[in-house]
């Protein structure tokens, strides 16, 4: 357990040392420590992914997935599969990522894990954008918006969904629709100073809106 905790700390400053500690932890756990092993595989997989060692990362994510599924720890099972999907997406294998994501969505629905659906639809929309499939991106964003569970969705994802919709509507000259989604974000009155991912999503959406209505100085400042 101590090796796993130190590995988590190292994962922010020294990825190779994090790998060493997660590996030592896995060698040290007893046969009864399945969930702790799954956690170590999941987190080591994330570190491998950050290092660009995608084959090793994929192996760890699958090991973690199988253990979590066997113990009905479905939330973390989802995290493991998301790791696999991320590897395909970040390396440009968008069709493969979609196949894996579609399988995960089916699994989520069968297990009543509806609170996680919005995140998957949003990530699929981001992949569609990278592929130049803007109409499919829009449809996926609408699915994400409908699936949002305000009690569980991450702040950055919620803001991201609406910011991407702002961008889409601005690009199609639908200024009133874009303003509605900007208002939805700003109505939440989020504190974003310590949350860079959420801040980035918000600034991108608002900068696009200001640019579209001709407030170029304001857009430039946010950009």
Short mmCIF file of C-alpha atoms in Angstrom, two decimals:
data_model
loop_
_atom_site.label_atom_id
_atom_site.label_comp_id
_atom_site.label_asym_id
_atom_site.label_seq_id
_atom_site.Cartn_x
_atom_site.Cartn_y
_atom_site.Cartn_z
CA UNK A 1 0.00 0.00 0.00
CA UNK A 2 2.83 2.39 0.81
CA UNK A 3 4.49 1.69 -2.54
CA UNK A 4 1.22 2.48 -4.32
CA UNK A 5 0.86 5.76 -2.44
CA UNK A 6 4.43 6.78 -3.20
CA UNK A 7 3.89 5.81 -6.84
CA UNK A 8 0.87 8.13 -6.97
CA UNK A 9 3.06 10.97 -5.73
CA UNK A 10 5.83 10.13 -8.21
CA UNK A 11 3.30 10.08 -11.07
CA UNK A 12 3.25 13.89 -10.87
CA UNK A 13 7.03 14.37 -10.94
CA UNK A 14 8.88 11.20 -12.05
CA UNK A 15 7.00 8.70 -14.20
CA UNK A 16 9.74 6.06 -14.26
CA UNK A 17 9.92 5.96 -10.45
CA UNK A 18 6.13 5.72 -10.37
CA UNK A 19 6.32 2.65 -12.62
CA UNK A 20 8.93 1.06 -10.34
CA UNK A 21 6.81 1.58 -7.24
CA UNK A 22 3.58 0.33 -8.82
CA UNK A 23 5.47 -2.76 -10.00
CA UNK A 24 6.88 -3.38 -6.53
CA UNK A 25 3.41 -2.96 -5.06
CA UNK A 26 2.00 -5.53 -7.47
CA UNK A 27 4.74 -7.97 -6.51
CA UNK A 28 4.04 -7.40 -2.82
CA UNK A 29 0.26 -7.74 -2.61
CA UNK A 30 -1.14 -11.03 -1.35
CA UNK A 31 -3.51 -13.25 -3.28
CA UNK A 32 -6.43 -11.66 -1.38
CA UNK A 33 -5.64 -8.11 -2.50
CA UNK A 34 -7.42 -8.22 -5.85
CA UNK A 35 -8.89 -4.70 -5.73
CA UNK A 36 -5.58 -3.18 -4.64
CA UNK A 37 -3.92 -5.01 -7.54
CA UNK A 38 -6.54 -3.71 -9.95
CA UNK A 39 -5.94 -0.16 -8.71
CA UNK A 40 -2.19 -0.57 -9.23
CA UNK A 41 -2.71 -1.94 -12.75
CA UNK A 42 -5.07 0.93 -13.60
CA UNK A 43 -2.73 3.64 -12.34
CA UNK A 44 0.38 2.00 -13.77
CA UNK A 45 -1.44 1.79 -17.10
CA UNK A 46 -2.08 5.53 -16.95
CA UNK A 47 1.60 6.19 -16.28
CA UNK A 48 2.65 3.88 -19.12
CA UNK A 49 0.26 5.77 -21.38
CA UNK A 50 1.79 9.10 -20.34
CA UNK A 51 5.22 7.67 -21.16
CA UNK A 52 4.04 6.58 -24.60
CA UNK A 53 4.39 2.87 -23.77
CA UNK A 54 0.98 2.05 -25.16
CA UNK A 55 1.26 -1.74 -25.44
CA UNK A 56 2.17 -2.05 -21.77
CA UNK A 57 -0.54 0.46 -20.85
CA UNK A 58 -3.14 -1.51 -22.78
CA UNK A 59 -2.14 -4.73 -21.01
CA UNK A 60 -2.47 -3.10 -17.59
CA UNK A 61 -5.83 -1.53 -18.41
CA UNK A 62 -7.19 -4.91 -19.50
CA UNK A 63 -5.89 -6.63 -16.36
CA UNK A 64 -7.54 -3.96 -14.22
CA UNK A 65 -10.79 -4.20 -16.22
CA UNK A 66 -11.06 -7.96 -15.73
CA UNK A 67 -10.48 -7.77 -11.97
CA UNK A 68 -12.94 -4.91 -11.47
CA UNK A 69 -15.59 -6.68 -13.57
CA UNK A 70 -15.15 -9.92 -11.60
CA UNK A 71 -15.67 -8.01 -8.34
CA UNK A 72 -18.53 -5.89 -9.77
CA UNK A 73 -16.56 -2.68 -9.28
CA UNK A 74 -18.15 -1.27 -12.38
CA UNK A 75 -17.18 2.36 -11.91
CA UNK A 76 -13.48 1.53 -12.00
CA UNK A 77 -14.07 -0.99 -14.75
CA UNK A 78 -15.28 1.97 -16.80
CA UNK A 79 -12.12 3.95 -15.98
CA UNK A 80 -10.00 1.02 -17.19
CA UNK A 81 -11.79 0.83 -20.53
CA UNK A 82 -11.57 4.60 -20.92
CA UNK A 83 -7.80 4.22 -20.67
CA UNK A 84 -7.81 1.81 -23.61
CA UNK A 85 -10.02 4.13 -25.67
CA UNK A 86 -7.80 7.11 -24.91
CA UNK A 87 -4.77 5.28 -26.30
CA UNK A 88 -6.50 4.69 -29.64
CA UNK A 89 -7.84 8.24 -29.80
CA UNK A 90 -4.60 10.04 -28.95
CA UNK A 91 -2.76 8.03 -31.60
CA UNK A 92 -5.28 8.80 -34.33
CA UNK A 93 -7.03 5.42 -34.46
CA UNK A 94 -10.45 7.06 -34.30
CA UNK A 95 -12.44 4.22 -35.84
CA UNK A 96 -10.94 1.74 -33.37
CA UNK A 97 -11.62 4.16 -30.53
CA UNK A 98 -15.26 4.41 -31.65
CA UNK A 99 -15.68 0.63 -31.70
CA UNK A 100 -14.31 0.35 -28.17
CA UNK A 101 -16.36 3.33 -26.99
CA UNK A 102 -19.57 1.93 -28.49
CA UNK A 103 -18.94 -1.34 -26.64
CA UNK A 104 -18.38 0.58 -23.42
CA UNK A 105 -21.59 2.58 -23.89
CA UNK A 106 -23.55 -0.65 -24.38
CA UNK A 107 -21.98 -2.04 -21.22
CA UNK A 108 -22.82 1.14 -19.30
CA UNK A 109 -26.44 0.99 -20.38
CA UNK A 110 -26.75 -2.69 -19.44
CA UNK A 111 -25.32 -1.95 -15.98
CA UNK A 112 -27.42 1.21 -15.51
CA UNK A 113 -24.30 3.40 -15.39
CA UNK A 114 -26.13 6.23 -17.11
CA UNK A 115 -24.24 8.96 -15.23
CA UNK A 116 -21.12 8.15 -17.29
CA UNK A 117 -22.74 8.33 -20.71
CA UNK A 118 -22.39 12.09 -21.23
CA UNK A 119 -18.62 11.87 -20.90
CA UNK A 120 -18.40 9.17 -23.58
CA UNK A 121 -20.66 11.03 -26.00
CA UNK A 122 -18.58 14.17 -25.42
CA UNK A 123 -15.29 12.37 -26.06
CA UNK A 124 -16.75 10.84 -29.22
CA UNK A 125 -17.71 14.34 -30.36
CA UNK A 126 -14.10 15.46 -29.86
CA UNK A 127 -12.91 12.56 -32.02
CA UNK A 128 -15.45 13.42 -34.72
CA UNK A 129 -14.11 17.00 -34.72
CA UNK A 130 -10.56 15.71 -35.23
CA UNK A 131 -11.86 13.60 -38.13
CA UNK A 132 -13.56 16.60 -39.73
CA UNK A 133 -17.01 15.04 -39.22
CA UNK A 134 -18.66 18.20 -37.92
CA UNK A 135 -22.26 17.05 -38.36
CA UNK A 136 -21.56 13.85 -36.40
CA UNK A 137 -19.73 15.95 -33.80
CA UNK A 138 -22.86 18.08 -33.36
CA UNK A 139 -25.15 15.06 -33.01
CA UNK A 140 -22.84 13.52 -30.42
CA UNK A 141 -22.75 16.79 -28.47
CA UNK A 142 -26.54 16.85 -28.38
CA UNK A 143 -26.55 13.29 -27.06
CA UNK A 144 -24.02 14.31 -24.41
CA UNK A 145 -26.16 17.30 -23.42
CA UNK A 146 -29.26 15.12 -23.05
CA UNK A 147 -27.33 12.56 -21.00
CA UNK A 148 -25.83 15.04 -18.53
CA UNK A 149 -26.27 14.08 -14.88
CA UNK A 150 -25.57 17.33 -13.01
CA UNK A 151 -24.90 15.40 -9.79
CA UNK A 152 -22.01 13.38 -11.17
CA UNK A 153 -20.59 14.88 -14.35
CA UNK A 154 -17.17 16.50 -14.13
CA UNK A 155 -17.19 20.28 -14.30
CA UNK A 156 -14.73 20.37 -17.20
CA UNK A 157 -16.88 17.96 -19.23
CA UNK A 158 -20.07 19.94 -18.56
CA UNK A 159 -18.38 23.16 -19.64
CA UNK A 160 -16.75 21.39 -22.57
CA UNK A 161 -20.08 20.15 -23.94
CA UNK A 162 -21.58 23.63 -23.93
CA UNK A 163 -18.41 25.30 -25.20
CA UNK A 164 -18.21 22.96 -28.18
CA UNK A 165 -21.88 23.71 -28.89
CA UNK A 166 -21.10 27.45 -28.70
CA UNK A 167 -18.37 26.94 -31.30
CA UNK A 168 -20.63 24.88 -33.56
CA UNK A 169 -23.49 27.39 -33.45
CA UNK A 170 -21.12 30.32 -34.01
CA UNK A 171 -19.65 28.61 -37.07
CA UNK A 172 -23.16 28.22 -38.46
CA UNK A 173 -24.29 31.78 -37.67
CA UNK A 174 -26.72 30.70 -34.94
CA UNK A 175 -25.76 33.43 -32.48
CA UNK A 176 -28.84 33.18 -30.23
CA UNK A 177 -28.29 29.45 -29.76
CA UNK A 178 -24.62 30.04 -28.96
CA UNK A 179 -25.55 32.70 -26.38
CA UNK A 180 -27.94 30.28 -24.65
CA UNK A 181 -25.10 27.83 -24.01
CA UNK A 182 -22.72 30.57 -22.87
CA UNK A 183 -25.41 31.71 -20.43
CA UNK A 184 -25.79 28.15 -19.12
CA UNK A 185 -22.08 27.98 -18.29
CA UNK A 186 -21.93 31.42 -16.71
CA UNK A 187 -25.08 30.77 -14.66
CA UNK A 188 -23.16 28.08 -12.78
CA UNK A 189 -20.78 30.75 -11.44
CA UNK A 190 -17.91 28.26 -11.37
CA UNK A 191 -14.61 29.05 -9.65
CA UNK A 192 -12.16 28.19 -12.41
CA UNK A 193 -8.88 29.66 -11.22
CA UNK A 194 -7.60 26.30 -9.91
CA UNK A 195 -9.14 24.14 -12.63
CA UNK A 196 -7.17 24.61 -15.84
CA UNK A 197 -9.14 22.11 -17.92
CA UNK A 198 -12.47 23.74 -17.10
CA UNK A 199 -10.97 27.20 -17.55
CA UNK A 200 -9.62 26.30 -20.99
CA UNK A 201 -12.97 24.93 -22.14
CA UNK A 202 -14.79 28.05 -20.94
CA UNK A 203 -12.33 30.51 -22.48
CA UNK A 204 -12.38 28.70 -25.84
CA UNK A 205 -16.17 28.86 -26.01
CA UNK A 206 -16.49 32.47 -24.91
CA UNK A 207 -13.63 33.65 -27.14
CA UNK A 208 -15.35 32.06 -30.14
CA UNK A 209 -18.63 33.78 -29.24
CA UNK A 210 -17.01 37.21 -28.81
CA UNK A 211 -15.13 36.79 -32.09
CA UNK A 212 -18.37 35.88 -33.89
CA UNK A 213 -20.26 38.95 -32.63
CA UNK A 214 -17.36 41.23 -33.60
CA UNK A 215 -15.82 41.85 -30.18
CA UNK A 216 -12.32 41.07 -31.44
CA UNK A 217 -10.42 42.74 -28.60
CA UNK A 218 -12.38 40.75 -26.02
CA UNK A 219 -11.92 37.52 -27.99
CA UNK A 220 -8.19 38.12 -28.34
CA UNK A 221 -7.78 38.78 -24.62
CA UNK A 222 -9.48 35.49 -23.73
CA UNK A 223 -7.58 33.57 -26.41
#
